[in-house]
Amino acid sequence: MTERTLILVKPDGVKRGLSGEVLRRIEAKGYTLVAVELRKATPELLAEHYAEHVGKPFYDPLVEFMLSGPVLAVVAEGQRVIEGFRVLAGPTDPTTAPPGSIRGDLARTWDLPVIHNIVHGSDSPESAEREIGIWFPGI
Ligand SMILES: Nc1nc2c(ncn2[C@@H]2O[C@H](COP(=O)(O)OP(=O)(O)O)[C@@H](O)[C@H]2O)c(=O)[nH]1
Ligand SMILES: [Mg+2]
């Protein structure tokens, strides 16, 4: 069954000129781009997007980071794309993310209050539906 996922190239990725590289990897894997838009987040939008993290110690730095520049918001489509993009992205910690993954190849650890790891990808069908509704209402 075809499904859709919400992907963000975070401000670190956009600033470093890696938007095209992330899109290239999504397309090279065989997924279809449904929507691609350079966007400026807002605190309200991020409170919805990162609802599961509100109140955690890294939440405020995470919001500040996500507001530090534009993000590339993407909807991609394909069989098992939610799981598939999480594998393309690699685990949250870029130091131990395997080479070959976006985070493993393109990100590293810095002495910063929040992890800079290039991309966000929805983690379940429920998250994907919710997040696509937040970033692309009406799609
Ligand atoms: N400083 C810090 N940042 C974190 C931590 N966990 C997550 N983050 C940041 O918050 C984002 C959202 O966290 P999460 O949903 O758990 O990870 P993801 O699904 O792999 O992006 C991550 O991508 C990181 O940018 C943490 O333990 N410490
Ligand atoms: Mg997450």
PDB file of C-alpha atoms and ligand atoms in Angstrom:
ATOM      1  CA  MET A   1       0.000   0.000   0.000  1.00  0.00           C
ATOM      2  CA  THR A   2       1.403   3.378  -0.987  1.00  0.00           C
ATOM      3  CA  GLU A   3       1.971   5.754   1.895  1.00  0.00           C
ATOM      4  CA  ARG A   4       3.309   9.265   2.425  1.00  0.00           C
ATOM      5  CA  THR A   5       5.787  10.725   4.885  1.00  0.00           C
ATOM      6  CA  LEU A   6       6.755  14.223   6.016  1.00  0.00           C
ATOM      7  CA  ILE A   7      10.430  15.033   5.653  1.00  0.00           C
ATOM      8  CA  LEU A   8      12.153  18.239   6.704  1.00  0.00           C
ATOM      9  CA  VAL A   9      15.619  19.385   5.713  1.00  0.00           C
ATOM     10  CA  LYS A  10      16.386  21.234   8.942  1.00  0.00           C
ATOM     11  CA  PRO A  11      18.062  24.697   8.994  1.00  0.00           C
ATOM     12  CA  ASP A  12      21.550  23.141   9.332  1.00  0.00           C
ATOM     13  CA  GLY A  13      21.002  21.164   6.132  1.00  0.00           C
ATOM     14  CA  VAL A  14      19.558  24.105   4.209  1.00  0.00           C
ATOM     15  CA  LYS A  15      22.363  26.446   5.358  1.00  0.00           C
ATOM     16  CA  ARG A  16      25.023  23.932   4.377  1.00  0.00           C
ATOM     17  CA  GLY A  17      23.527  23.587   0.897  1.00  0.00           C
ATOM     18  CA  LEU A  18      22.420  19.983   1.414  1.00  0.00           C
ATOM     19  CA  SER A  19      18.770  20.328   0.358  1.00  0.00           C
ATOM     20  CA  GLY A  20      19.536  18.996  -3.112  1.00  0.00           C
ATOM     21  CA  GLU A  21      21.581  16.115  -1.702  1.00  0.00           C
ATOM     22  CA  VAL A  22      18.680  15.034   0.528  1.00  0.00           C
ATOM     23  CA  LEU A  23      16.191  15.277  -2.372  1.00  0.00           C
ATOM     24  CA  ARG A  24      18.633  13.354  -4.560  1.00  0.00           C
ATOM     25  CA  ARG A  25      18.789  10.499  -2.042  1.00  0.00           C
ATOM     26  CA  ILE A  26      14.991  10.367  -1.716  1.00  0.00           C
ATOM     27  CA  GLU A  27      14.602  10.208  -5.499  1.00  0.00           C
ATOM     28  CA  ALA A  28      17.542   7.841  -6.024  1.00  0.00           C
ATOM     29  CA  LYS A  29      15.892   5.408  -3.593  1.00  0.00           C
ATOM     30  CA  GLY A  30      12.850   5.482  -5.874  1.00  0.00           C
ATOM     31  CA  TYR A  31      10.371   7.495  -3.838  1.00  0.00           C
ATOM     32  CA  THR A  32       8.182  10.124  -5.451  1.00  0.00           C
ATOM     33  CA  LEU A  33       8.253  13.772  -4.422  1.00  0.00           C
ATOM     34  CA  VAL A  34       4.691  14.978  -3.831  1.00  0.00           C
ATOM     35  CA  ALA A  35       5.415  18.421  -2.354  1.00  0.00           C
ATOM     36  CA  VAL A  36       8.609  20.432  -1.819  1.00  0.00           C
ATOM     37  CA  GLU A  37       8.554  23.896  -0.281  1.00  0.00           C
ATOM     38  CA  LEU A  38      11.089  26.142   1.410  1.00  0.00           C
ATOM     39  CA  ARG A  39       9.355  27.346   4.549  1.00  0.00           C
ATOM     40  CA  LYS A  40       9.952  29.400   7.659  1.00  0.00           C
ATOM     41  CA  ALA A  41       8.623  27.597  10.734  1.00  0.00           C
ATOM     42  CA  THR A  42       6.833  29.370  13.591  1.00  0.00           C
ATOM     43  CA  PRO A  43       6.833  28.571  17.331  1.00  0.00           C
ATOM     44  CA  GLU A  44       3.156  27.558  17.059  1.00  0.00           C
ATOM     45  CA  LEU A  45       3.764  25.201  14.150  1.00  0.00           C
ATOM     46  CA  LEU A  46       6.764  23.650  15.923  1.00  0.00           C
ATOM     47  CA  ALA A  47       4.779  23.136  19.146  1.00  0.00           C
ATOM     48  CA  GLU A  48       2.391  20.991  17.094  1.00  0.00           C
ATOM     49  CA  HIS A  49       5.094  19.287  15.073  1.00  0.00           C
ATOM     50  CA  TYR A  50       7.205  18.420  18.131  1.00  0.00           C
ATOM     51  CA  ALA A  51       4.270  17.936  20.547  1.00  0.00           C
ATOM     52  CA  GLU A  52       5.837  14.718  21.900  1.00  0.00           C
ATOM     53  CA  HIS A  53       8.942  16.687  22.984  1.00  0.00           C
ATOM     54  CA  VAL A  54       7.264  19.694  24.693  1.00  0.00           C
ATOM     55  CA  GLY A  55       8.717  19.980  28.206  1.00  0.00           C
ATOM     56  CA  LYS A  56      11.891  17.981  27.506  1.00  0.00           C
ATOM     57  CA  PRO A  57      15.229  19.665  28.313  1.00  0.00           C
ATOM     58  CA  PHE A  58      16.156  19.994  24.634  1.00  0.00           C
ATOM     59  CA  TYR A  59      12.762  21.363  23.536  1.00  0.00           C
ATOM     60  CA  ASP A  60      13.563  25.098  23.750  1.00  0.00           C
ATOM     61  CA  PRO A  61      16.952  24.747  21.990  1.00  0.00           C
ATOM     62  CA  LEU A  62      15.249  22.521  19.397  1.00  0.00           C
ATOM     63  CA  VAL A  63      12.661  25.217  18.639  1.00  0.00           C
ATOM     64  CA  GLU A  64      15.317  27.939  18.525  1.00  0.00           C
ATOM     65  CA  PHE A  65      17.342  25.799  16.116  1.00  0.00           C
ATOM     66  CA  MET A  66      14.320  25.080  13.903  1.00  0.00           C
ATOM     67  CA  LEU A  67      13.592  28.833  13.764  1.00  0.00           C
ATOM     68  CA  SER A  68      17.187  29.752  12.893  1.00  0.00           C
ATOM     69  CA  GLY A  69      16.572  29.606   9.155  1.00  0.00           C
ATOM     70  CA  PRO A  70      14.295  28.159   6.509  1.00  0.00           C
ATOM     71  CA  VAL A  71      13.490  24.452   6.356  1.00  0.00           C
ATOM     72  CA  LEU A  72      12.729  22.475   3.219  1.00  0.00           C
ATOM     73  CA  ALA A  73       9.406  20.725   3.819  1.00  0.00           C
ATOM     74  CA  VAL A  74       8.877  17.623   1.687  1.00  0.00           C
ATOM     75  CA  VAL A  75       6.143  15.043   1.257  1.00  0.00           C
ATOM     76  CA  ALA A  76       7.433  11.831  -0.306  1.00  0.00           C
ATOM     77  CA  GLU A  77       5.422   8.824  -1.406  1.00  0.00           C
ATOM     78  CA  GLY A  78       5.989   5.120  -1.948  1.00  0.00           C
ATOM     79  CA  GLN A  79       5.491   1.677  -0.436  1.00  0.00           C
ATOM     80  CA  ARG A  80       6.909   1.700   3.130  1.00  0.00           C
ATOM     81  CA  VAL A  81       8.368   5.197   2.614  1.00  0.00           C
ATOM     82  CA  ILE A  82       7.914   6.121   6.302  1.00  0.00           C
ATOM     83  CA  GLU A  83      10.207   3.311   7.445  1.00  0.00           C
ATOM     84  CA  GLY A  84      12.366   3.622   4.337  1.00  0.00           C
ATOM     85  CA  PHE A  85      13.178   7.283   4.863  1.00  0.00           C
ATOM     86  CA  ARG A  86      14.018   6.693   8.541  1.00  0.00           C
ATOM     87  CA  VAL A  87      16.611   4.165   7.315  1.00  0.00           C
ATOM     88  CA  LEU A  88      17.936   6.653   4.732  1.00  0.00           C
ATOM     89  CA  ALA A  89      18.193   9.279   7.517  1.00  0.00           C
ATOM     90  CA  GLY A  90      19.858   7.013  10.064  1.00  0.00           C
ATOM     91  CA  PRO A  91      19.549   7.232  13.861  1.00  0.00           C
ATOM     92  CA  THR A  92      19.229  10.514  15.770  1.00  0.00           C
ATOM     93  CA  ASP A  93      22.863  10.675  16.965  1.00  0.00           C
ATOM     94  CA  PRO A  94      25.018  11.626  13.967  1.00  0.00           C
ATOM     95  CA  THR A  95      28.247  10.407  15.575  1.00  0.00           C
ATOM     96  CA  THR A  96      27.030   6.805  15.589  1.00  0.00           C
ATOM     97  CA  ALA A  97      24.686   6.973  12.597  1.00  0.00           C
ATOM     98  CA  PRO A  98      26.078   4.509  10.052  1.00  0.00           C
ATOM     99  CA  PRO A  99      27.998   5.753   7.019  1.00  0.00           C
ATOM    100  CA  GLY A 100      25.681   5.538   4.018  1.00  0.00           C
ATOM    101  CA  SER A 101      22.872   7.250   5.911  1.00  0.00           C
ATOM    102  CA  ILE A 102      22.177  10.996   5.599  1.00  0.00           C
ATOM    103  CA  ARG A 103      23.061  11.659   9.225  1.00  0.00           C
ATOM    104  CA  GLY A 104      26.027   9.253   9.147  1.00  0.00           C
ATOM    105  CA  ASP A 105      27.501  10.777   6.006  1.00  0.00           C
ATOM    106  CA  LEU A 106      26.672  14.464   6.435  1.00  0.00           C
ATOM    107  CA  ALA A 107      26.388  15.310  10.138  1.00  0.00           C
ATOM    108  CA  ARG A 108      28.531  15.159  13.274  1.00  0.00           C
ATOM    109  CA  THR A 109      28.330  16.070  16.952  1.00  0.00           C
ATOM    110  CA  TRP A 110      29.033  19.642  18.041  1.00  0.00           C
ATOM    111  CA  ASP A 111      29.075  21.251  21.489  1.00  0.00           C
ATOM    112  CA  LEU A 112      25.535  22.617  21.099  1.00  0.00           C
ATOM    113  CA  PRO A 113      22.368  22.364  23.239  1.00  0.00           C
ATOM    114  CA  VAL A 114      20.540  20.452  20.516  1.00  0.00           C
ATOM    115  CA  ILE A 115      21.608  17.781  18.052  1.00  0.00           C
ATOM    116  CA  HIS A 116      22.091  19.030  14.505  1.00  0.00           C
ATOM    117  CA  ASN A 117      21.261  16.106  12.247  1.00  0.00           C
ATOM    118  CA  ILE A 118      20.110  17.538   8.881  1.00  0.00           C
ATOM    119  CA  VAL A 119      16.698  15.909   8.555  1.00  0.00           C
ATOM    120  CA  HIS A 120      13.401  15.038  10.176  1.00  0.00           C
ATOM    121  CA  GLY A 121      11.283  12.108   9.043  1.00  0.00           C
ATOM    122  CA  SER A 122       7.894  10.965  10.359  1.00  0.00           C
ATOM    123  CA  ASP A 123       8.231   7.878  12.560  1.00  0.00           C
ATOM    124  CA  SER A 124       4.845   6.130  12.058  1.00  0.00           C
ATOM    125  CA  PRO A 125       1.760   6.279   9.812  1.00  0.00           C
ATOM    126  CA  GLU A 126      -0.056   8.237  12.545  1.00  0.00           C
ATOM    127  CA  SER A 127       2.794  10.787  12.828  1.00  0.00           C
ATOM    128  CA  ALA A 128       3.016  11.075   9.046  1.00  0.00           C
ATOM    129  CA  GLU A 129      -0.677  11.873   8.682  1.00  0.00           C
ATOM    130  CA  ARG A 130      -0.543  14.357  11.550  1.00  0.00           C
ATOM    131  CA  GLU A 131       2.666  16.068  10.357  1.00  0.00           C
ATOM    132  CA  ILE A 132       1.575  16.316   6.711  1.00  0.00           C
ATOM    133  CA  GLY A 133      -1.611  17.981   8.006  1.00  0.00           C
ATOM    134  CA  ILE A 134       0.484  20.500   9.948  1.00  0.00           C
ATOM    135  CA  TRP A 135       2.910  21.423   7.157  1.00  0.00           C
ATOM    136  CA  PHE A 136       0.674  20.957   4.110  1.00  0.00           C
ATOM    137  CA  PRO A 137      -2.945  21.332   5.194  1.00  0.00           C
ATOM    138  CA  GLY A 138      -5.226  20.400   2.364  1.00  0.00           C
ATOM    139  CA  ILE A 139      -2.742  18.225   0.471  1.00  0.00           C
TER     140      ILE A 139
HETATM  141  N1  LIG B   1      20.382  17.863  22.724  1.00  0.00           N
HETATM  142  C1  LIG B   1      19.554  16.860  22.426  1.00  0.00           C
HETATM  143  N2  LIG B   1      18.801  16.947  21.305  1.00  0.00           N
HETATM  144  C2  LIG B   1      17.983  15.899  21.014  1.00  0.00           C
HETATM  145  C3  LIG B   1      17.919  14.758  21.860  1.00  0.00           C
HETATM  146  N3  LIG B   1      17.037  13.886  21.342  1.00  0.00           N
HETATM  147  C4  LIG B   1      16.567  14.470  20.226  1.00  0.00           C
HETATM  148  N4  LIG B   1      17.127  15.672  19.993  1.00  0.00           N
HETATM  149  C5  LIG B   1      16.821  16.584  18.876  1.00  0.00           C
HETATM  150  O1  LIG B   1      15.400  16.613  18.746  1.00  0.00           O
HETATM  151  C6  LIG B   1      15.021  16.049  17.472  1.00  0.00           C
HETATM  152  C7  LIG B   1      13.737  15.251  17.635  1.00  0.00           C
HETATM  153  O2  LIG B   1      14.013  14.148  18.462  1.00  0.00           O
HETATM  154  P1  LIG B   1      13.479  12.674  18.091  1.00  0.00           P
HETATM  155  O3  LIG B   1      12.105  12.766  17.523  1.00  0.00           O
HETATM  156  O4  LIG B   1      13.679  11.834  19.305  1.00  0.00           O
HETATM  157  O5  LIG B   1      14.539  12.180  16.996  1.00  0.00           O
HETATM  158  P2  LIG B   1      14.372  11.898  15.425  1.00  0.00           P
HETATM  159  O6  LIG B   1      12.999  11.308  15.220  1.00  0.00           O
HETATM  160  O7  LIG B   1      15.488  10.924  15.114  1.00  0.00           O
HETATM  161  O8  LIG B   1      14.577  13.218  14.729  1.00  0.00           O
HETATM  162  C8  LIG B   1      16.238  15.214  17.050  1.00  0.00           C
HETATM  163  O9  LIG B   1      16.315  14.977  15.667  1.00  0.00           O
HETATM  164  C9  LIG B   1      17.373  16.078  17.549  1.00  0.00           C
HETATM  165  O10 LIG B   1      17.581  17.213  16.697  1.00  0.00           O
HETATM  166  C10 LIG B   1      18.744  14.731  23.039  1.00  0.00           C
HETATM  167  O11 LIG B   1      18.738  13.766  23.813  1.00  0.00           O
HETATM  168  N5  LIG B   1      19.529  15.798  23.255  1.00  0.00           N
HETATM  169 MG    MG B   2      11.168  12.095  15.835  1.00  0.00          MG
END
